[in-house]
PDB file of C-alpha atoms in Angstrom:
ATOM      1  CA  UNK M   1     -30.324   0.312  15.640  1.00 96.00           C
ATOM      2  CA  UNK M   2     -27.108   1.327  13.468  1.00 97.00           C
ATOM      3  CA  UNK M   3     -27.295  -0.026   9.498  1.00 97.00           C
ATOM      4  CA  UNK M   4     -24.710   0.063   6.959  1.00 96.00           C
ATOM      5  CA  UNK M   5     -24.363  -2.048   3.222  1.00 93.00           C
ATOM      6  CA  UNK M   6     -21.419  -3.357   2.581  1.00 93.00           C
ATOM      7  CA  UNK M   7     -19.230  -2.936  -0.789  1.00 89.00           C
ATOM      8  CA  UNK M   8     -16.291  -3.593  -2.576  1.00 88.00           C
ATOM      9  CA  UNK M   9     -13.732  -6.334  -1.691  1.00 90.00           C
ATOM     10  CA  UNK M  10     -13.344  -8.362   1.935  1.00 94.00           C
ATOM     11  CA  UNK M  11     -10.877  -5.562   3.359  1.00 95.00           C
ATOM     12  CA  UNK M  12     -13.352  -2.953   2.501  1.00 94.00           C
ATOM     13  CA  UNK M  13     -16.016  -4.773   3.936  1.00 95.00           C
ATOM     14  CA  UNK M  14     -14.125  -4.917   7.197  1.00 97.00           C
ATOM     15  CA  UNK M  15     -13.622  -1.298   7.671  1.00 97.00           C
ATOM     16  CA  UNK M  16     -17.344  -0.667   6.886  1.00 96.00           C
ATOM     17  CA  UNK M  17     -18.492  -3.339   9.576  1.00 97.00           C
ATOM     18  CA  UNK M  18     -15.645  -2.325  12.123  1.00 97.00           C
ATOM     19  CA  UNK M  19     -16.880   0.727  11.888  1.00 97.00           C
ATOM     20  CA  UNK M  20     -20.813   0.426  12.428  1.00 97.00           C
ATOM     21  CA  UNK M  21     -19.890  -2.141  14.803  1.00 97.00           C
ATOM     22  CA  UNK M  22     -18.218   0.158  16.984  1.00 97.00           C
ATOM     23  CA  UNK M  23     -20.705   2.957  17.038  1.00 97.00           C
ATOM     24  CA  UNK M  24     -23.210   0.382  17.537  1.00 97.00           C
ATOM     25  CA  UNK M  25     -21.644  -0.754  20.420  1.00 96.00           C
ATOM     26  CA  UNK M  26     -20.845   2.836  21.764  1.00 96.00           C
ATOM     27  CA  UNK M  27     -24.844   3.769  21.182  1.00 96.00           C
ATOM     28  CA  UNK M  28     -25.598   0.312  22.926  1.00 96.00           C
ATOM     29  CA  UNK M  29     -27.755  -0.487  19.833  1.00 96.00           C
ATOM     30  CA  UNK M  30     -28.049  -3.349  17.343  1.00 96.00           C
ATOM     31  CA  UNK M  31     -26.169  -3.563  14.101  1.00 96.00           C
ATOM     32  CA  UNK M  32     -27.627  -4.206  11.205  1.00 96.00           C
ATOM     33  CA  UNK M  33     -25.452  -4.664   7.630  1.00 95.00           C
ATOM     34  CA  UNK M  34     -26.440  -5.565   4.698  1.00 93.00           C
ATOM     35  CA  UNK M  35     -24.607  -7.672   2.082  1.00 84.00           C
ATOM     36  CA  UNK M  36     -23.412  -6.631  -1.751  1.00 74.00           C
ATOM     37  CA  UNK M  37     -24.837  -9.705  -3.151  1.00 63.00           C
ATOM     38  CA  UNK M  38     -28.459  -9.001  -3.169  1.00 58.00           C
ATOM     39  CA  UNK M  39     -30.968  -9.248  -5.747  1.00 57.00           C
ATOM     40  CA  UNK M  40     -29.657  -6.262  -7.903  1.00 54.00           C
ATOM     41  CA  UNK M  41     -25.907  -7.793  -7.717  1.00 55.00           C
ATOM     42  CA  UNK M  42     -27.128 -11.296  -8.986  1.00 55.00           C
ATOM     43  CA  UNK M  43     -29.242  -9.613 -11.964  1.00 60.00           C
ATOM     44  CA  UNK M  44     -26.408  -7.867 -12.811  1.00 56.00           C
ATOM     45  CA  UNK M  45     -24.023 -10.384 -12.758  1.00 57.00           C
ATOM     46  CA  UNK M  46     -26.660 -12.513 -15.161  1.00 60.00           C
ATOM     47  CA  UNK M  47     -26.953  -9.800 -17.381  1.00 59.00           C
ATOM     48  CA  UNK M  48     -23.254  -9.212 -17.915  1.00 58.00           C
ATOM     49  CA  UNK M  49     -22.753 -13.243 -18.502  1.00 55.00           C
ATOM     50  CA  UNK M  50     -25.619 -13.032 -21.298  1.00 64.00           C
ATOM     51  CA  UNK M  51     -23.599 -10.174 -22.822  1.00 54.00           C
ATOM     52  CA  UNK M  52     -20.576 -12.321 -22.862  1.00 61.00           C
ATOM     53  CA  UNK M  53     -22.259 -15.255 -24.216  1.00 56.00           C
ATOM     54  CA  UNK M  54     -24.262 -13.874 -26.779  1.00 63.00           C
ATOM     55  CA  UNK M  55     -22.279 -10.769 -27.729  1.00 61.00           C
ATOM     56  CA  UNK M  56     -18.939 -11.657 -26.785  1.00 61.00           C
ATOM     57  CA  UNK M  57     -18.773  -8.412 -24.459  1.00 53.00           C
ATOM     58  CA  UNK M  58     -16.108  -9.091 -22.054  1.00 51.00           C
ATOM     59  CA  UNK M  59     -14.790  -6.661 -19.489  1.00 52.00           C
ATOM     60  CA  UNK M  60     -11.253  -6.254 -19.428  1.00 48.00           C
ATOM     61  CA  UNK M  61     -11.589  -7.052 -15.352  1.00 47.00           C
ATOM     62  CA  UNK M  62     -14.102  -7.589 -12.701  1.00 54.00           C
ATOM     63  CA  UNK M  63     -14.509  -4.948 -10.042  1.00 57.00           C
ATOM     64  CA  UNK M  64     -13.347  -6.696  -6.894  1.00 64.00           C
ATOM     65  CA  UNK M  65     -15.546  -7.716  -4.372  1.00 76.00           C
ATOM     66  CA  UNK M  66     -15.263 -10.032  -1.427  1.00 77.00           C
ATOM     67  CA  UNK M  67     -15.879 -13.538  -2.102  1.00 79.00           C
ATOM     68  CA  UNK M  68     -18.212 -14.539   0.533  1.00 87.00           C
ATOM     69  CA  UNK M  69     -20.278 -12.708   3.613  1.00 89.00           C
ATOM     70  CA  UNK M  70     -18.682 -11.795   6.587  1.00 93.00           C
ATOM     71  CA  UNK M  71     -20.990 -14.193   8.791  1.00 92.00           C
ATOM     72  CA  UNK M  72     -19.381 -17.403   6.511  1.00 92.00           C
ATOM     73  CA  UNK M  73     -15.944 -15.845   7.225  1.00 95.00           C
ATOM     74  CA  UNK M  74     -15.932 -14.894  11.255  1.00 96.00           C
ATOM     75  CA  UNK M  75     -17.764 -15.599  14.105  1.00 94.00           C
ATOM     76  CA  UNK M  76     -19.976 -12.613  14.272  1.00 94.00           C
ATOM     77  CA  UNK M  77     -22.736 -11.878  16.696  1.00 92.00           C
ATOM     78  CA  UNK M  78     -24.718 -10.988  14.273  1.00 92.00           C
ATOM     79  CA  UNK M  79     -25.517 -14.429  12.425  1.00 88.00           C
ATOM     80  CA  UNK M  80     -27.801 -14.928   9.547  1.00 87.00           C
ATOM     81  CA  UNK M  81     -30.992 -15.478  11.706  1.00 91.00           C
ATOM     82  CA  UNK M  82     -30.192 -12.141  13.768  1.00 92.00           C
ATOM     83  CA  UNK M  83     -29.559 -10.233  10.515  1.00 92.00           C
ATOM     84  CA  UNK M  84     -32.787 -11.586   9.214  1.00 92.00           C
ATOM     85  CA  UNK M  85     -34.710  -9.983  11.749  1.00 94.00           C
ATOM     86  CA  UNK M  86     -32.636  -6.769  11.940  1.00 95.00           C
ATOM     87  CA  UNK M  87     -33.018  -6.234   7.961  1.00 93.00           C
ATOM     88  CA  UNK M  88     -36.887  -6.787   8.620  1.00 94.00           C
ATOM     89  CA  UNK M  89     -37.110  -4.426  11.222  1.00 94.00           C
ATOM     90  CA  UNK M  90     -35.003  -1.609   9.422  1.00 94.00           C
ATOM     91  CA  UNK M  91     -36.726  -1.998   6.024  1.00 93.00           C
ATOM     92  CA  UNK M  92     -40.030  -1.946   8.087  1.00 92.00           C
ATOM     93  CA  UNK M  93     -38.927   1.473  10.301  1.00 93.00           C
ATOM     94  CA  UNK M  94     -40.433   4.860   8.175  1.00 92.00           C
ATOM     95  CA  UNK M  95     -37.843   6.865   6.336  1.00 90.00           C
ATOM     96  CA  UNK M  96     -38.925   9.951   8.433  1.00 90.00           C
ATOM     97  CA  UNK M  97     -37.398   8.328  11.363  1.00 93.00           C
ATOM     98  CA  UNK M  98     -34.205   7.543   9.583  1.00 95.00           C
ATOM     99  CA  UNK M  99     -31.019   9.564   9.257  1.00 95.00           C
ATOM    100  CA  UNK M 100     -27.470   9.143   7.432  1.00 95.00           C
ATOM    101  CA  UNK M 101     -24.002   9.905   7.369  1.00 95.00           C
ATOM    102  CA  UNK M 102     -22.013   9.742   4.613  1.00 91.00           C
ATOM    103  CA  UNK M 103     -18.044   9.087   5.153  1.00 84.00           C
ATOM    104  CA  UNK M 104     -16.969  11.217   1.734  1.00 69.00           C
ATOM    105  CA  UNK M 105     -13.707   9.702   0.914  1.00 57.00           C
ATOM    106  CA  UNK M 106     -12.999  12.100  -1.526  1.00 54.00           C
ATOM    107  CA  UNK M 107     -13.187  14.888   0.678  1.00 53.00           C
ATOM    108  CA  UNK M 108      -9.290  16.132   1.205  1.00 50.00           C
ATOM    109  CA  UNK M 109      -9.646  20.117   1.539  1.00 40.00           C
ATOM    110  CA  UNK M 110     -12.851  22.200   2.696  1.00 41.00           C
ATOM    111  CA  UNK M 111     -14.185  25.126   1.428  1.00 41.00           C
ATOM    112  CA  UNK M 112     -11.572  27.677   2.920  1.00 41.00           C
ATOM    113  CA  UNK M 113      -8.688  25.723   1.354  1.00 39.00           C
ATOM    114  CA  UNK M 114      -7.951  24.487   4.595  1.00 51.00           C
ATOM    115  CA  UNK M 115      -7.296  20.993   5.571  1.00 60.00           C
ATOM    116  CA  UNK M 116      -9.834  18.760   6.120  1.00 71.00           C
ATOM    117  CA  UNK M 117     -10.257  18.432  10.354  1.00 83.00           C
ATOM    118  CA  UNK M 118     -10.194  14.575  10.201  1.00 87.00           C
ATOM    119  CA  UNK M 119     -10.900  14.134  13.759  1.00 89.00           C
ATOM    120  CA  UNK M 120     -13.751  16.831  13.924  1.00 90.00           C
ATOM    121  CA  UNK M 121     -15.327  13.814  11.406  1.00 91.00           C
ATOM    122  CA  UNK M 122     -14.785  11.613  14.075  1.00 93.00           C
ATOM    123  CA  UNK M 123     -16.004  13.104  16.974  1.00 93.00           C
ATOM    124  CA  UNK M 124     -19.757  13.561  14.461  1.00 94.00           C
ATOM    125  CA  UNK M 125     -19.360  10.092  13.848  1.00 95.00           C
ATOM    126  CA  UNK M 126     -20.007   9.160  17.335  1.00 95.00           C
ATOM    127  CA  UNK M 127     -22.692  11.281  17.858  1.00 95.00           C
ATOM    128  CA  UNK M 128     -24.615   9.555  15.507  1.00 95.00           C
ATOM    129  CA  UNK M 129     -28.049   8.772  16.951  1.00 94.00           C
ATOM    130  CA  UNK M 130     -30.468   5.991  16.835  1.00 96.00           C
ATOM    131  CA  UNK M 131     -31.820   4.607  13.543  1.00 97.00           C
ATOM    132  CA  UNK M 132     -28.928   6.049  11.464  1.00 97.00           C
ATOM    133  CA  UNK M 133     -27.508   4.490   8.247  1.00 96.00           C
ATOM    134  CA  UNK M 134     -23.731   5.178   7.630  1.00 96.00           C
ATOM    135  CA  UNK M 135     -22.918   5.351   3.750  1.00 93.00           C
ATOM    136  CA  UNK M 136     -18.894   4.940   2.405  1.00 89.00           C
ATOM    137  CA  UNK M 137     -16.134   2.740   3.515  1.00 89.00           C
ATOM    138  CA  UNK M 138     -14.494   4.813   6.945  1.00 94.00           C
ATOM    139  CA  UNK M 139     -11.227   3.769   5.809  1.00 95.00           C
ATOM    140  CA  UNK M 140      -9.628   4.704   9.110  1.00 96.00           C
ATOM    141  CA  UNK M 141      -8.681   3.268  12.388  1.00 97.00           C
ATOM    142  CA  UNK M 142     -10.240   6.240  14.128  1.00 96.00           C
ATOM    143  CA  UNK M 143     -13.580   4.774  13.539  1.00 96.00           C
ATOM    144  CA  UNK M 144     -12.791   1.815  15.953  1.00 95.00           C
ATOM    145  CA  UNK M 145     -13.981   1.375  19.333  1.00 88.00           C
ATOM    146  CA  UNK M 146     -10.546  -0.197  20.358  1.00 92.00           C
ATOM    147  CA  UNK M 147      -7.963  -2.475  18.918  1.00 96.00           C
ATOM    148  CA  UNK M 148      -9.010  -5.762  21.436  1.00 96.00           C
ATOM    149  CA  UNK M 149     -12.806  -4.982  20.768  1.00 96.00           C
ATOM    150  CA  UNK M 150     -12.099  -5.409  16.914  1.00 97.00           C
ATOM    151  CA  UNK M 151      -9.484  -8.426  17.163  1.00 97.00           C
ATOM    152  CA  UNK M 152     -12.158 -10.152  18.868  1.00 96.00           C
ATOM    153  CA  UNK M 153     -14.779  -9.329  15.926  1.00 96.00           C
ATOM    154  CA  UNK M 154     -12.828 -10.805  13.468  1.00 97.00           C
ATOM    155  CA  UNK M 155     -11.952 -14.219  14.517  1.00 96.00           C
ATOM    156  CA  UNK M 156     -12.238 -17.127  11.642  1.00 97.00           C
ATOM    157  CA  UNK M 157     -14.661 -19.486  11.980  1.00 95.00           C
ATOM    158  CA  UNK M 158     -13.393 -23.152  12.518  1.00 96.00           C
ATOM    159  CA  UNK M 159     -13.275 -24.076   8.889  1.00 96.00           C
ATOM    160  CA  UNK M 160     -10.862 -21.551   8.064  1.00 97.00           C
ATOM    161  CA  UNK M 161      -8.781 -21.511  11.017  1.00 97.00           C
ATOM    162  CA  UNK M 162      -8.068 -25.354  10.469  1.00 97.00           C
ATOM    163  CA  UNK M 163      -6.723 -23.895   6.931  1.00 97.00           C
ATOM    164  CA  UNK M 164      -4.815 -21.320   8.268  1.00 97.00           C
ATOM    165  CA  UNK M 165      -3.250 -23.269  11.120  1.00 97.00           C
ATOM    166  CA  UNK M 166      -2.329 -25.675   8.566  1.00 97.00           C
ATOM    167  CA  UNK M 167      -0.436 -23.619   6.252  1.00 97.00           C
ATOM    168  CA  UNK M 168       1.397 -22.005   9.120  1.00 96.00           C
ATOM    169  CA  UNK M 169       2.599 -25.320  10.398  1.00 95.00           C
ATOM    170  CA  UNK M 170       3.690 -26.170   7.129  1.00 95.00           C
ATOM    171  CA  UNK M 171       6.384 -23.089   7.021  1.00 95.00           C
ATOM    172  CA  UNK M 172       8.821 -25.233   9.283  1.00 90.00           C
ATOM    173  CA  UNK M 173       9.773 -21.466  10.858  1.00 94.00           C
ATOM    174  CA  UNK M 174       8.813 -19.413  13.947  1.00 94.00           C
ATOM    175  CA  UNK M 175       6.790 -16.264  12.727  1.00 94.00           C
ATOM    176  CA  UNK M 176       9.953 -13.830  13.477  1.00 95.00           C
ATOM    177  CA  UNK M 177      11.739 -15.600  10.609  1.00 96.00           C
ATOM    178  CA  UNK M 178       8.759 -15.123   8.106  1.00 97.00           C
ATOM    179  CA  UNK M 179       8.195 -12.124   6.220  1.00 97.00           C
ATOM    180  CA  UNK M 180       4.904 -11.845   3.786  1.00 98.00           C
ATOM    181  CA  UNK M 181       4.587 -10.016   0.658  1.00 98.00           C
ATOM    182  CA  UNK M 182       1.345  -8.831  -0.659  1.00 98.00           C
ATOM    183  CA  UNK M 183       1.157  -7.891  -4.068  1.00 97.00           C
ATOM    184  CA  UNK M 184      -1.865  -6.237  -5.772  1.00 95.00           C
ATOM    185  CA  UNK M 185      -2.160  -6.153  -9.460  1.00 92.00           C
ATOM    186  CA  UNK M 186      -5.119  -7.692 -11.523  1.00 87.00           C
ATOM    187  CA  UNK M 187      -8.277  -4.553 -10.992  1.00 87.00           C
ATOM    188  CA  UNK M 188      -5.624  -2.375  -9.676  1.00 90.00           C
ATOM    189  CA  UNK M 189      -3.623  -2.198 -12.568  1.00 90.00           C
ATOM    190  CA  UNK M 190      -6.422  -0.393 -14.528  1.00 89.00           C
ATOM    191  CA  UNK M 191      -7.690   2.107 -11.529  1.00 89.00           C
ATOM    192  CA  UNK M 192      -7.595   5.413 -11.909  1.00 89.00           C
ATOM    193  CA  UNK M 193      -9.833   8.046 -10.540  1.00 85.00           C
ATOM    194  CA  UNK M 194      -7.039  10.729 -10.836  1.00 87.00           C
ATOM    195  CA  UNK M 195      -4.523   8.409  -8.263  1.00 91.00           C
ATOM    196  CA  UNK M 196      -2.823   6.500 -11.241  1.00 92.00           C
ATOM    197  CA  UNK M 197       0.668   6.182 -10.180  1.00 92.00           C
ATOM    198  CA  UNK M 198       3.188   6.414 -13.314  1.00 91.00           C
ATOM    199  CA  UNK M 199       1.270   3.632 -15.484  1.00 91.00           C
ATOM    200  CA  UNK M 200       0.701   1.411 -12.424  1.00 92.00           C
ATOM    201  CA  UNK M 201      -2.727   2.203 -11.807  1.00 92.00           C
ATOM    202  CA  UNK M 202      -3.375   1.410  -7.852  1.00 94.00           C
ATOM    203  CA  UNK M 203      -0.182  -0.963  -8.598  1.00 94.00           C
ATOM    204  CA  UNK M 204       3.100  -0.530  -7.388  1.00 95.00           C
ATOM    205  CA  UNK M 205       6.505  -0.792  -9.223  1.00 94.00           C
ATOM    206  CA  UNK M 206       8.521  -4.021  -8.475  1.00 95.00           C
ATOM    207  CA  UNK M 207      11.111  -1.782  -7.196  1.00 95.00           C
ATOM    208  CA  UNK M 208       9.139  -0.884  -4.091  1.00 97.00           C
ATOM    209  CA  UNK M 209       9.193  -4.505  -3.088  1.00 97.00           C
ATOM    210  CA  UNK M 210      12.892  -5.075  -3.842  1.00 96.00           C
ATOM    211  CA  UNK M 211      14.107  -1.968  -2.350  1.00 96.00           C
ATOM    212  CA  UNK M 212      12.347  -3.196   1.110  1.00 97.00           C
ATOM    213  CA  UNK M 213      13.756  -6.714   0.705  1.00 96.00           C
ATOM    214  CA  UNK M 214      17.110  -5.482   0.260  1.00 94.00           C
ATOM    215  CA  UNK M 215      16.543  -3.216   3.281  1.00 92.00           C
ATOM    216  CA  UNK M 216      15.623  -6.040   5.451  1.00 94.00           C
ATOM    217  CA  UNK M 217      18.649  -8.292   4.340  1.00 80.00           C
ATOM    218  CA  UNK M 218      17.630 -11.204   6.753  1.00 85.00           C
ATOM    219  CA  UNK M 219      17.677 -14.798   6.333  1.00 91.00           C
ATOM    220  CA  UNK M 220      13.721 -14.763   6.369  1.00 96.00           C
ATOM    221  CA  UNK M 221      11.369 -17.013   5.061  1.00 97.00           C
ATOM    222  CA  UNK M 222       9.639 -14.746   2.033  1.00 97.00           C
ATOM    223  CA  UNK M 223       6.038 -15.736   1.235  1.00 97.00           C
ATOM    224  CA  UNK M 224       3.750 -14.177  -1.499  1.00 98.00           C
ATOM    225  CA  UNK M 225       0.923 -13.407  -1.594  1.00 97.00           C
ATOM    226  CA  UNK M 226      -0.982 -11.882  -5.031  1.00 96.00           C
ATOM    227  CA  UNK M 227      -3.725 -11.992  -7.258  1.00 93.00           C
ATOM    228  CA  UNK M 228      -1.213 -12.639  -9.859  1.00 94.00           C
ATOM    229  CA  UNK M 229       0.914 -15.312  -8.406  1.00 94.00           C
ATOM    230  CA  UNK M 230       2.700 -16.034 -11.692  1.00 95.00           C
ATOM    231  CA  UNK M 231       4.144 -12.733 -12.332  1.00 96.00           C
ATOM    232  CA  UNK M 232       5.261 -12.759  -8.489  1.00 96.00           C
ATOM    233  CA  UNK M 233       7.212 -15.745  -8.862  1.00 96.00           C
ATOM    234  CA  UNK M 234       8.567 -14.487 -12.466  1.00 96.00           C
ATOM    235  CA  UNK M 235       9.952 -11.456 -10.719  1.00 96.00           C
ATOM    236  CA  UNK M 236      11.038 -12.314  -6.806  1.00 96.00           C
ATOM    237  CA  UNK M 237      11.906 -16.345  -7.514  1.00 92.00           C
ATOM    238  CA  UNK M 238      15.447 -15.426  -7.126  1.00 93.00           C
ATOM    239  CA  UNK M 239      15.148 -15.452  -3.420  1.00 94.00           C
ATOM    240  CA  UNK M 240      16.532 -18.434  -1.903  1.00 90.00           C
ATOM    241  CA  UNK M 241      14.102 -19.213   0.848  1.00 93.00           C
ATOM    242  CA  UNK M 242      10.607 -18.077  -0.990  1.00 95.00           C
ATOM    243  CA  UNK M 243       6.934 -19.439  -1.110  1.00 96.00           C
ATOM    244  CA  UNK M 244       4.327 -18.303  -3.418  1.00 97.00           C
ATOM    245  CA  UNK M 245       0.865 -19.247  -1.772  1.00 96.00           C
ATOM    246  CA  UNK M 246      -2.073 -20.378  -4.592  1.00 94.00           C
ATOM    247  CA  UNK M 247      -5.500 -20.939  -4.667  1.00 92.00           C
ATOM    248  CA  UNK M 248      -6.314 -20.069  -1.086  1.00 95.00           C
ATOM    249  CA  UNK M 249      -9.621 -18.651  -0.043  1.00 95.00           C
ATOM    250  CA  UNK M 250      -9.227 -14.503   0.467  1.00 95.00           C
ATOM    251  CA  UNK M 251      -9.403 -14.839   4.306  1.00 97.00           C
ATOM    252  CA  UNK M 252      -6.607 -17.861   4.714  1.00 97.00           C
ATOM    253  CA  UNK M 253      -4.145 -15.462   2.667  1.00 97.00           C
ATOM    254  CA  UNK M 254      -5.096 -12.447   5.032  1.00 97.00           C
ATOM    255  CA  UNK M 255      -4.280 -14.146   8.065  1.00 98.00           C
ATOM    256  CA  UNK M 256      -1.326 -15.758   6.677  1.00 97.00           C
ATOM    257  CA  UNK M 257      -0.172 -12.576   6.270  1.00 97.00           C
ATOM    258  CA  UNK M 258      -1.204 -11.571  10.279  1.00 97.00           C
ATOM    259  CA  UNK M 259       1.076 -14.710  11.163  1.00 97.00           C
ATOM    260  CA  UNK M 260       4.463 -13.211  10.156  1.00 97.00           C
ATOM    261  CA  UNK M 261       6.551 -10.814  11.973  1.00 97.00           C
ATOM    262  CA  UNK M 262       7.474  -8.780   9.060  1.00 98.00           C
ATOM    263  CA  UNK M 263       4.793  -7.725   6.218  1.00 98.00           C
ATOM    264  CA  UNK M 264       5.405  -5.766   3.265  1.00 98.00           C
ATOM    265  CA  UNK M 265       1.824  -3.811   1.906  1.00 98.00           C
ATOM    266  CA  UNK M 266       0.360  -3.120  -1.303  1.00 97.00           C
ATOM    267  CA  UNK M 267      -1.830  -0.542  -1.932  1.00 95.00           C
ATOM    268  CA  UNK M 268      -4.872  -2.463  -0.678  1.00 94.00           C
ATOM    269  CA  UNK M 269      -7.213  -2.466   2.494  1.00 96.00           C
ATOM    270  CA  UNK M 270      -6.742  -6.448   2.381  1.00 96.00           C
ATOM    271  CA  UNK M 271      -2.747  -5.662   2.912  1.00 96.00           C
ATOM    272  CA  UNK M 272      -4.061  -3.140   5.292  1.00 98.00           C
ATOM    273  CA  UNK M 273      -6.057  -5.630   7.511  1.00 98.00           C
ATOM    274  CA  UNK M 274      -3.590  -8.616   6.715  1.00 97.00           C
ATOM    275  CA  UNK M 275      -1.422  -5.833   8.851  1.00 98.00           C
ATOM    276  CA  UNK M 276      -3.687  -4.663  11.401  1.00 98.00           C
ATOM    277  CA  UNK M 277      -4.486  -8.034  12.804  1.00 98.00           C
ATOM    278  CA  UNK M 278      -1.104  -8.903  13.072  1.00 98.00           C
ATOM    279  CA  UNK M 279       0.052  -9.235  16.692  1.00 96.00           C
ATOM    280  CA  UNK M 280       3.555 -10.721  16.296  1.00 95.00           C
ATOM    281  CA  UNK M 281       5.859  -9.382  19.215  1.00 92.00           C
ATOM    282  CA  UNK M 282       8.009  -6.393  17.807  1.00 93.00           C
ATOM    283  CA  UNK M 283       6.318  -6.983  14.319  1.00 96.00           C
ATOM    284  CA  UNK M 284       8.272  -4.269  11.349  1.00 97.00           C
ATOM    285  CA  UNK M 285       4.944  -3.530   8.935  1.00 98.00           C
ATOM    286  CA  UNK M 286       6.220  -1.818   5.739  1.00 98.00           C
ATOM    287  CA  UNK M 287       3.620   0.251   3.697  1.00 98.00           C
ATOM    288  CA  UNK M 288       3.371   2.825   0.909  1.00 97.00           C
ATOM    289  CA  UNK M 289       3.129   6.485   1.882  1.00 96.00           C
ATOM    290  CA  UNK M 290       0.187   7.748   1.249  1.00 95.00           C
ATOM    291  CA  UNK M 291      -1.330   4.641   0.037  1.00 95.00           C
ATOM    292  CA  UNK M 292      -3.247   5.440  -2.932  1.00 93.00           C
ATOM    293  CA  UNK M 293      -2.482   9.197  -3.057  1.00 92.00           C
ATOM    294  CA  UNK M 294       0.953   8.947  -3.505  1.00 93.00           C
ATOM    295  CA  UNK M 295       1.070  11.035  -6.954  1.00 91.00           C
ATOM    296  CA  UNK M 296      -0.653  13.617  -5.161  1.00 89.00           C
ATOM    297  CA  UNK M 297       1.515  13.354  -1.872  1.00 90.00           C
ATOM    298  CA  UNK M 298      -1.294  12.963   0.626  1.00 88.00           C
ATOM    299  CA  UNK M 299      -3.141   9.967   2.182  1.00 91.00           C
ATOM    300  CA  UNK M 300      -6.090   8.324   0.315  1.00 89.00           C
ATOM    301  CA  UNK M 301      -8.465   7.202   1.296  1.00 90.00           C
ATOM    302  CA  UNK M 302      -8.332   9.726   4.464  1.00 88.00           C
ATOM    303  CA  UNK M 303      -7.505   8.673   7.509  1.00 91.00           C
ATOM    304  CA  UNK M 304      -6.223   5.560   6.272  1.00 94.00           C
ATOM    305  CA  UNK M 305      -2.691   6.209   8.067  1.00 95.00           C
ATOM    306  CA  UNK M 306      -4.504   7.517  11.132  1.00 95.00           C
ATOM    307  CA  UNK M 307      -4.381   5.855  14.623  1.00 95.00           C
ATOM    308  CA  UNK M 308      -2.664   4.630  17.162  1.00 95.00           C
ATOM    309  CA  UNK M 309      -1.585   1.047  15.844  1.00 96.00           C
ATOM    310  CA  UNK M 310      -0.750   2.426  12.361  1.00 97.00           C
ATOM    311  CA  UNK M 311       1.330   5.163  13.546  1.00 96.00           C
ATOM    312  CA  UNK M 312       4.108   2.657  14.506  1.00 96.00           C
ATOM    313  CA  UNK M 313       4.318   1.469  10.793  1.00 98.00           C
ATOM    314  CA  UNK M 314       7.285   2.034   8.629  1.00 97.00           C
ATOM    315  CA  UNK M 315       6.096   4.131   5.406  1.00 98.00           C
ATOM    316  CA  UNK M 316       8.044   4.201   2.043  1.00 97.00           C
ATOM    317  CA  UNK M 317       8.398   7.172  -0.211  1.00 96.00           C
ATOM    318  CA  UNK M 318       8.374   5.779  -3.661  1.00 93.00           C
ATOM    319  CA  UNK M 319       9.450   8.584  -5.283  1.00 90.00           C
ATOM    320  CA  UNK M 320      12.173   8.906  -3.085  1.00 87.00           C
ATOM    321  CA  UNK M 321      13.569   5.029  -4.057  1.00 85.00           C
ATOM    322  CA  UNK M 322      12.300   5.797  -7.512  1.00 64.00           C
ATOM    323  CA  UNK M 323      14.997   8.305  -8.145  1.00 57.00           C
TER     324      UNK M 323
END
């Protein structure tokens, strides 16, 4: 059995699941994943509510986590009953038989000051044995078994698929005439960890999006998805054909992104997945070069720009367009 604890937003959860599922499939083992919304999560949430209610303590922003568990969004082999049994077996197993394999996404160079051998790390990943617990995000296509296998894993359940179809049909133009733009602001504007870009945190300057829109110079329908739709609308309402989506479930927005031939991504794993799931013929994906690691001029998380699919994307060097 392979296990992993899911953490972060929907994009992070999907990376964690896809890597763990690929490893389990290759080894012919079962996958057990644990939700971040466990008892400790709700106790912490309740304590924050009490502090806010009694003492007026409020956070500047809330850490982004997925709104729902993957079992509620996708048609997975691991349904709730199976997961209950797998989790019981995992917890019952003695610690001395369990192993851990950690993906430290802070790794950039090794002790000899040479480039980190990411391919060697991937090989070690696929050498993991039974009863291994995976730790970390595994933010790379190279941890996936193959594209078709992962695409089949992430099929929305009927409830969300109906909503996706309804919104897509309302556009009244073919996917070849659509450009979907994801703008992440919110908590990203306050992120740092050494990767703040010129005061935007993990966000992106408006010029990045405008540069790509002008580069396209096509008669397209521009569809904006953002955690700050008011900002997006106030800055891009000059486009004659534009739609600003609001109040959709996160999985709906992600798959709308995948239904457009042209994608403009933010520094976000949510963006990454919307583009990676895109199966439009001759799609054009535009992403920030180095993703979160723009200021250090290396890709972060490590491996996010590696893989057969992501190598086809167009990476924009923001420092060059800012000059």
